Coordinates of N, CA and C and ligand atoms in Angstrom, one line a residue:
X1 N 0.8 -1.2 0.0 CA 0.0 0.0 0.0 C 0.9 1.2 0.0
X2 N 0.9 2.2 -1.1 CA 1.2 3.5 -0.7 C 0.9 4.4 0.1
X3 N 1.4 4.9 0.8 CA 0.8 6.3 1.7 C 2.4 7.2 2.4
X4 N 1.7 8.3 3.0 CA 2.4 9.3 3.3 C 4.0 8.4 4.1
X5 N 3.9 7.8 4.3 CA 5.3 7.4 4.8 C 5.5 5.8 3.8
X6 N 7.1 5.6 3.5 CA 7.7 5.2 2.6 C 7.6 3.5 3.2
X7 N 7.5 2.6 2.4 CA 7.4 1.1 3.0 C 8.1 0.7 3.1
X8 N 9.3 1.2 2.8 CA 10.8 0.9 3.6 C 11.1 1.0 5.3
X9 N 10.3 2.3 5.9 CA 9.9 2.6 7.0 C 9.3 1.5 8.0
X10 N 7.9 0.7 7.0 CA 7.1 0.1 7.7 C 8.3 -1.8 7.7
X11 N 8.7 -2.0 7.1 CA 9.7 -2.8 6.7 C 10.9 -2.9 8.3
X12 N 11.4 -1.6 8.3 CA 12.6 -1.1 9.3 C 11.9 -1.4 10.5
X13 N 10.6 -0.5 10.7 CA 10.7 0.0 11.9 C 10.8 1.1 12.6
X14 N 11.4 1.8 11.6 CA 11.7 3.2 11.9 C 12.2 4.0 10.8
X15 N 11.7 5.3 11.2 CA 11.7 6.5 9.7 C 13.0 6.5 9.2
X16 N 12.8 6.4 7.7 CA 14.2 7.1 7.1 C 14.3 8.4 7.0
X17 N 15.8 9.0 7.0 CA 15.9 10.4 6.4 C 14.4 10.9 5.9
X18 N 14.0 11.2 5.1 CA 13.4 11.8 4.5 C 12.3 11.5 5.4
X19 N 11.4 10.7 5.3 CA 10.0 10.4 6.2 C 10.2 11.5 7.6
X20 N 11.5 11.3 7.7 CA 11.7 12.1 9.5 C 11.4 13.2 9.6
X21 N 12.4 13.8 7.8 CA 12.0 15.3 8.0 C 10.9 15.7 7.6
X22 N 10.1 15.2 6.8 CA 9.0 15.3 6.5 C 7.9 15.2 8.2
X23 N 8.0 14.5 8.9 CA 7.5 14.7 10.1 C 7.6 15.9 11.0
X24 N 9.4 16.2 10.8 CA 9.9 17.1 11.7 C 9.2 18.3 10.9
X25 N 8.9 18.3 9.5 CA 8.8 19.7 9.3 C 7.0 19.9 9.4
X26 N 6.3 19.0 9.6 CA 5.0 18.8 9.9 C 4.3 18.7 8.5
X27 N 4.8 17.8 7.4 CA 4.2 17.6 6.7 C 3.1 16.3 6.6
X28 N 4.0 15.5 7.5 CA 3.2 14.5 7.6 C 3.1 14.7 9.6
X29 N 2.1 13.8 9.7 CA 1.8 14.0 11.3 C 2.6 12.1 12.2
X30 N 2.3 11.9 12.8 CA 2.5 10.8 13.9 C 1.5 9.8 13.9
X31 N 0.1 10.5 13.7 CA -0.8 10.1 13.0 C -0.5 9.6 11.9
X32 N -0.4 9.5 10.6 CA 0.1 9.0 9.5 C 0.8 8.0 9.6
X33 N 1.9 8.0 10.8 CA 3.0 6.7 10.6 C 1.9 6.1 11.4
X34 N 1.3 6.4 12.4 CA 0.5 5.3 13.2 C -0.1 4.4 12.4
X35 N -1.1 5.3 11.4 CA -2.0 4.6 10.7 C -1.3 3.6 9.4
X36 N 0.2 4.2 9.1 CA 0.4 3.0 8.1 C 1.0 1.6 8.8
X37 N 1.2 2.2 10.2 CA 1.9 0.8 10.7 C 0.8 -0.1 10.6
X38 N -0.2 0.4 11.3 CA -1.5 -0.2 11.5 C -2.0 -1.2 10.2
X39 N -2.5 -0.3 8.9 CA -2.1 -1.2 7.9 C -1.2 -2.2 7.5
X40 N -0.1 -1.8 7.9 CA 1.0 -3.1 7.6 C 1.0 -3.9 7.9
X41 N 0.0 -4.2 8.8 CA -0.2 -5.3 9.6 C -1.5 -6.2 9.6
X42 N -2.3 -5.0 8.7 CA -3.2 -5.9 8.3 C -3.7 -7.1 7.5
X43 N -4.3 -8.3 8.0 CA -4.3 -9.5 7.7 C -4.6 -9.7 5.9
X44 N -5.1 -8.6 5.8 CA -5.5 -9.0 4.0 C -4.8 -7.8 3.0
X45 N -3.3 -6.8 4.0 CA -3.0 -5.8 3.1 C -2.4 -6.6 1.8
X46 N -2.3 -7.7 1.4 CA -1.7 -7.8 0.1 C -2.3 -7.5 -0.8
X47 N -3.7 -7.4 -0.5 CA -5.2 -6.7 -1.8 C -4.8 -5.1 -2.0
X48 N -3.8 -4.4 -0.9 CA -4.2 -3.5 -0.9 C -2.9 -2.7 -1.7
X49 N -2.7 -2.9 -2.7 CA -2.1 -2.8 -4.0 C -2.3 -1.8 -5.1
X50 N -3.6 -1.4 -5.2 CA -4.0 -0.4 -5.5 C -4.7 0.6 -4.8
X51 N -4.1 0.8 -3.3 CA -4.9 1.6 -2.7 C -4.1 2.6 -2.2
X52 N -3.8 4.1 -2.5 CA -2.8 4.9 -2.0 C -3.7 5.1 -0.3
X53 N -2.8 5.5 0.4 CA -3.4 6.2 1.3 C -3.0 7.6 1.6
X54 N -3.6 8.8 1.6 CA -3.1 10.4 1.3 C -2.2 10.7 2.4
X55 N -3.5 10.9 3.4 CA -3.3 11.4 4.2 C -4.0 11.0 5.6
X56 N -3.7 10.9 6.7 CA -4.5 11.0 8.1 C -4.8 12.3 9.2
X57 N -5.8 12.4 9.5 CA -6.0 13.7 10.5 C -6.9 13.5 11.7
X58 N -6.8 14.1 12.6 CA -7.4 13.5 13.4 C -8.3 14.6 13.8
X59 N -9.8 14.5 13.4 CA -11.0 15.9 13.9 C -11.9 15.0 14.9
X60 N -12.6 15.7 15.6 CA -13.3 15.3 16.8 C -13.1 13.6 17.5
X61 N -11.6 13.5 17.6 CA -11.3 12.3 18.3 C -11.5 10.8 17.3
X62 N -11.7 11.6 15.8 CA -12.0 10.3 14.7 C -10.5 10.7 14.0
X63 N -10.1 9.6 13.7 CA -9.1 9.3 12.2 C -9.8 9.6 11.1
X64 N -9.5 10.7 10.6 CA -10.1 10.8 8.6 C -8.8 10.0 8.1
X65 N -9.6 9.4 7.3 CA -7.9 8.3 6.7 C -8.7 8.7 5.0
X66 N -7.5 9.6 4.5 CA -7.6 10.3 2.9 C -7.7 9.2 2.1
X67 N -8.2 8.6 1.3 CA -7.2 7.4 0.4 C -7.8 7.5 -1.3
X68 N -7.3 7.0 -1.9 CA -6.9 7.3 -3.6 C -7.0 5.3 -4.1
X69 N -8.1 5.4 -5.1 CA -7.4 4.0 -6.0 C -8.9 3.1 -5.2
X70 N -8.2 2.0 -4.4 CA -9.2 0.9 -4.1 C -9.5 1.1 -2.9
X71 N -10.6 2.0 -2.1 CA -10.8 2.2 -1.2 C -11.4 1.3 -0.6
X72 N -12.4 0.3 -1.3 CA -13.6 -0.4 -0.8 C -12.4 -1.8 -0.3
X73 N -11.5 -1.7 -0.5 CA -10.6 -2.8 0.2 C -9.8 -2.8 1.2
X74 N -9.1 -1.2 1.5 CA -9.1 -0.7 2.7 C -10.3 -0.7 3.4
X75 N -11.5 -0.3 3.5 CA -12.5 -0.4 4.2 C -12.4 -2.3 4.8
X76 N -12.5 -3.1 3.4 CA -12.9 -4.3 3.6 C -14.2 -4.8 3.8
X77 N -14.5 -6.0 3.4 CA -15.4 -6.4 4.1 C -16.4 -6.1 5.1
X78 N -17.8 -5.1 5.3 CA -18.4 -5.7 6.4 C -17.4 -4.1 7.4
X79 N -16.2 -3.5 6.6 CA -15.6 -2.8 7.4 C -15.1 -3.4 8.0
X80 N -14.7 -4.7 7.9 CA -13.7 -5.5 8.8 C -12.2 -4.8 9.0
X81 N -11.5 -4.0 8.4 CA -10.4 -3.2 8.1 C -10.4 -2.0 9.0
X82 N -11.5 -1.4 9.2 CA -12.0 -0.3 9.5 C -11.9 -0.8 11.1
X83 N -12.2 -1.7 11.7 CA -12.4 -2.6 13.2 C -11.0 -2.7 13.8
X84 N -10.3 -3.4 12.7 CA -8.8 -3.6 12.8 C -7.4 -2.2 13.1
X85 N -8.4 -1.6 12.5 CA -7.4 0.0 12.5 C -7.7 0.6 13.4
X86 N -9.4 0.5 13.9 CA -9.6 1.1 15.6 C -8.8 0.9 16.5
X87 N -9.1 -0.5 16.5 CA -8.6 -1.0 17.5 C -6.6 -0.8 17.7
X88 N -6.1 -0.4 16.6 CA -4.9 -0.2 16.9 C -4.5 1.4 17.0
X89 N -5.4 1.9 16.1 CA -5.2 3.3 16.9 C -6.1 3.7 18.5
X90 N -6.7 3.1 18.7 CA -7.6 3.2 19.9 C -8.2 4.5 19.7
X91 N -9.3 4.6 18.4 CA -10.1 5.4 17.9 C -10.7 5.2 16.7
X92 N -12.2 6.0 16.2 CA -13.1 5.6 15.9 C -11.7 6.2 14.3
X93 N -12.5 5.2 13.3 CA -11.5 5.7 11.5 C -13.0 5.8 10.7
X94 N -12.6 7.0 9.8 CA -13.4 7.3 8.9 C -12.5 7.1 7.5
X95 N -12.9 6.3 6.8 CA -12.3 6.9 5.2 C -12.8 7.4 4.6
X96 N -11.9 8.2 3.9 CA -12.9 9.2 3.0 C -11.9 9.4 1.8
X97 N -13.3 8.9 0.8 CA -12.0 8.7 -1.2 C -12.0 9.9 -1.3
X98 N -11.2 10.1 -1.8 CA -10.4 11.4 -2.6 C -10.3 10.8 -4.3
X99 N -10.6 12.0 -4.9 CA -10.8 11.6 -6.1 C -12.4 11.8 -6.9
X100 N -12.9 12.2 -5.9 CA -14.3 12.4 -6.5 C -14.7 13.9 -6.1
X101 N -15.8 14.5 -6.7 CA -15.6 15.8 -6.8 C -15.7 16.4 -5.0
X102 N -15.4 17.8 -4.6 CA -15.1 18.3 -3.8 C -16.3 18.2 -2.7
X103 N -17.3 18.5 -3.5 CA -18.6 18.5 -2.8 C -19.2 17.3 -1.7
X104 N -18.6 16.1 -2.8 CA -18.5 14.7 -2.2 C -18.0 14.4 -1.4
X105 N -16.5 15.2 -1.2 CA -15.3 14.7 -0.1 C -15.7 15.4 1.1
X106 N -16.5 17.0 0.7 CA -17.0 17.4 2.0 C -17.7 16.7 2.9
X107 N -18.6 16.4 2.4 CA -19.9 15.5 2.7 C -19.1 14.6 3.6
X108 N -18.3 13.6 3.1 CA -17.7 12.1 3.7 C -17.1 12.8 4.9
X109 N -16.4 14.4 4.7 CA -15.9 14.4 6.3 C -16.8 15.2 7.4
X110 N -17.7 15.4 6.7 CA -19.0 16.0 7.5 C -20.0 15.4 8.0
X111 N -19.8 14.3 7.5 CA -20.4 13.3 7.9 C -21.9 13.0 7.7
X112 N -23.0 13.5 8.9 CA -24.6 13.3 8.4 C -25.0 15.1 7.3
X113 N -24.3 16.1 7.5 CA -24.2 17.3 7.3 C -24.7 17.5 5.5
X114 N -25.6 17.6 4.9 CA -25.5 18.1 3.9 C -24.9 19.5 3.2
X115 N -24.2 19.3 2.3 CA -24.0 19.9 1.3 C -24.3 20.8 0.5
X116 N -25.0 21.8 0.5 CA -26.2 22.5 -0.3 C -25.3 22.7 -1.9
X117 N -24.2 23.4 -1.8 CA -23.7 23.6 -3.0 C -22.0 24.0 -2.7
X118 N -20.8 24.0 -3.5 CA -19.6 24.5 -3.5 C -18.8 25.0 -4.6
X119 N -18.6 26.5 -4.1 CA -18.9 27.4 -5.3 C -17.4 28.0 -5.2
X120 N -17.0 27.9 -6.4 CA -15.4 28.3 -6.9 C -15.2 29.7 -6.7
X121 N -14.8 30.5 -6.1 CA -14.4 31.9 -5.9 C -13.1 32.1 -6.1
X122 N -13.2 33.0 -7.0 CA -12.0 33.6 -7.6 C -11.7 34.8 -7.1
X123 N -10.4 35.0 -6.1 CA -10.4 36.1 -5.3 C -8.6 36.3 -6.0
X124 N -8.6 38.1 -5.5 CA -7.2 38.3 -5.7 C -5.7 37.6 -5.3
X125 N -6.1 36.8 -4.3 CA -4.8 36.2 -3.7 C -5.3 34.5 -4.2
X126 N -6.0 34.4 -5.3 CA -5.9 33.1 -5.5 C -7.6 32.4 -5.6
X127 N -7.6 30.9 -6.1 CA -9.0 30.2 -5.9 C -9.5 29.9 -5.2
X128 N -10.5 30.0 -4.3 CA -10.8 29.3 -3.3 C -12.2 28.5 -3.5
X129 N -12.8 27.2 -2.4 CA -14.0 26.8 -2.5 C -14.8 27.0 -1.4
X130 N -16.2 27.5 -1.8 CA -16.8 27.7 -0.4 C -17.7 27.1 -0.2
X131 N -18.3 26.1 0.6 CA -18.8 25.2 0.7 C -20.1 25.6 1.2
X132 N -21.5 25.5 1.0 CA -22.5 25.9 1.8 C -23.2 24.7 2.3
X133 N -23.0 24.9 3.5 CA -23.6 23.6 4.4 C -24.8 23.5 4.8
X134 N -25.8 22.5 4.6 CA -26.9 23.2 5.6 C -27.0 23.7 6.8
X135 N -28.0 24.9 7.0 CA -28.1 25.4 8.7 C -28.3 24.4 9.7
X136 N -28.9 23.9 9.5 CA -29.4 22.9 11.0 C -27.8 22.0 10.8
X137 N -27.1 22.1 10.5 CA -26.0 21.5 10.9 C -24.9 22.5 11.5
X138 N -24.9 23.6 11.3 CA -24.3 24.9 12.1 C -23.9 24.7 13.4
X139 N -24.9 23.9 14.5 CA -24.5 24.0 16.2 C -23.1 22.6 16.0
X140 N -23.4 21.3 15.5 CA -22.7 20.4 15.3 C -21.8 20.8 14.8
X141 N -21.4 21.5 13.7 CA -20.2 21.7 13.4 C -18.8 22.8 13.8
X142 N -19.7 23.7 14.0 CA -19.3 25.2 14.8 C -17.4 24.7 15.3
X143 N -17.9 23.9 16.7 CA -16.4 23.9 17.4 C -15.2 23.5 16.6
X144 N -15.3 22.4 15.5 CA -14.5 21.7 14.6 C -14.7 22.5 13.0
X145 N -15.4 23.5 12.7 CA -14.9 24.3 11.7 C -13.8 24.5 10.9
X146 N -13.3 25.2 11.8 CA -11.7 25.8 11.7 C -10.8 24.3 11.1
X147 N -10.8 23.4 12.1 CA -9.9 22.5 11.8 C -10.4 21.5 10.5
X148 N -11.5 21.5 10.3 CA -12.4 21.1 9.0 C -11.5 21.7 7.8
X149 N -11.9 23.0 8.3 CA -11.7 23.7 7.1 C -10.2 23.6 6.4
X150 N -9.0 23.8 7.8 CA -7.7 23.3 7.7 C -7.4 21.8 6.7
X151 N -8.4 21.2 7.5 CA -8.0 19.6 6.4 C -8.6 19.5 5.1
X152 N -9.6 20.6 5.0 CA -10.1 19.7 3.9 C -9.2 20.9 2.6
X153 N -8.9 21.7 3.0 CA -7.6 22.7 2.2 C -6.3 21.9 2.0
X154 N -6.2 21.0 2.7 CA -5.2 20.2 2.3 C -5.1 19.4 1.8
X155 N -6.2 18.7 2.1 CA -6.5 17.0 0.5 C -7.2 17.5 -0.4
X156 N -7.9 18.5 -0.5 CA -8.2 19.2 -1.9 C -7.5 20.4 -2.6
X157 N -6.0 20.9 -2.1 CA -5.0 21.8 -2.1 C -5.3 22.7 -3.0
X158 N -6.4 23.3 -2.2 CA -7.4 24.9 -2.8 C -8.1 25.2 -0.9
X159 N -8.3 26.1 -1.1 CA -8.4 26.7 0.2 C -9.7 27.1 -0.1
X160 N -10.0 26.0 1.3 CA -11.5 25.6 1.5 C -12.6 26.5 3.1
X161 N -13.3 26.8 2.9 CA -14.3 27.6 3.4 C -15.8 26.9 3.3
X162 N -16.2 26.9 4.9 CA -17.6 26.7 5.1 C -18.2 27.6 5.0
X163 N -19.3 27.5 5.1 CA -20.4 28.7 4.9 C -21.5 27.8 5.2
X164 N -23.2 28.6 5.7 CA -23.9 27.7 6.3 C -25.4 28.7 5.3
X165 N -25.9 27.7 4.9 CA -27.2 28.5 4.2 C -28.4 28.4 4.7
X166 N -29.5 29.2 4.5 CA -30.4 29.6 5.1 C -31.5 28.5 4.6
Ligands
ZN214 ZN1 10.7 6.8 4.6

C-alpha cells in the first residue's frame, strides 16, 4: 500500500531520512506513521495494491484516513479493516476517497451534514472553494470548523471555506 510514509519505514521499523524530516517539518503527522503501521499489519493488506493512502487527520477524536485508487478494500469487508485499525489506533476511523468531486469529499468528512452547493471563488490572492452547508448543521459543526476547514484545504490543495445557508 502507498501512503504518506515510505514502505521501507514500515519494513525497518523506523523512519528514514526523508520520512523524518518530513515529520519534523510537519508535513506529515504521527498520526500518519501510526495509521500506516497499523495497515501493515493488516491481515488482508496484500489486496491492498491499488490503494494509496493520502493522508491521516485527526478531527473530533476520529481518524479521517484520505485514500486514492481501491478504497472499498481498505475499508474491507463488512468494514472489517476499518475494526482492525480502531482497534490499533484506539479510535473511531473514517475513510474518506479522494478523487471524486469536492462537494462529495465534504460531505464524507461531515459526515450526516449536507452539502447544499460549492462554489469556486476567484479572489485576488488566489481560488478558493466555499462550501455551503446546511443550517441545521451549524450548532454540530461550529467547534471543529476551523480545523475542517484546515483539512479539507489540504486534501483538496485549494483553500476551503464553510459557509452555512439559510
Ligand atoms: Zn521513509
Amino acid at each position: 500500500v502507498r501512503g504518506p510514509v515510505c514502505n521501507q519505514d514500515l519494513r525497518t521499523g523506523k523512519l528514514c531520512p526523508v520520512c523524518a524530516a518530513k515529520l519534523k517539518a510537519g508535513i506529515i503527522t504521527e498520526l500518519d506513521y501510526e495509521l500506516m503501521k497499523a495497515v501493515n499489519r493488516l491481515a488482508n493488506r496484500k489486496f491492498l495494491i491499488s490503494t494509496e493512502i493520502v493522508r491521516a487527520f485527526e478531527l473530533d477524536n476520529m481518524a479521517m484516513v484520505f485514500a486514492k485508487g481501491n478504497v472499498g478494500m481498505l475499508i474491507g469487508k463488512q468494514g472489517k479493516n476499518i475494526k482492525e485499525l480502531e482497534k490499533a489506533l484506539g479510535k473511531k476511523v473514517r475513510v474518506i476517497e479522494l478523487g471524486k468531486p469536492p462537494k462529495e469529499v465534504i460531505e464524507q468528512v461531515l459526515g450526516r451534514a449536507k452539502v447544499v452547493a460549492v462554489n469556486r471563488l476567484f479572489k485576488p490572492e488566489g481560488e478558493e472553494l466555499k462550501a455551503l452547508v446546511e443550517e441545521k448543521a451549524k450548532k454540530r459543526i461550529a467547534a471543529s470548523k476551523q480545523k475542517t476547514e484546515e483539512i479539507l484545504s489540504k486534501v483538496l490543495k485549494i483553500p476551503v471555506e464553510i459557509g452555512f445557508s439559510q
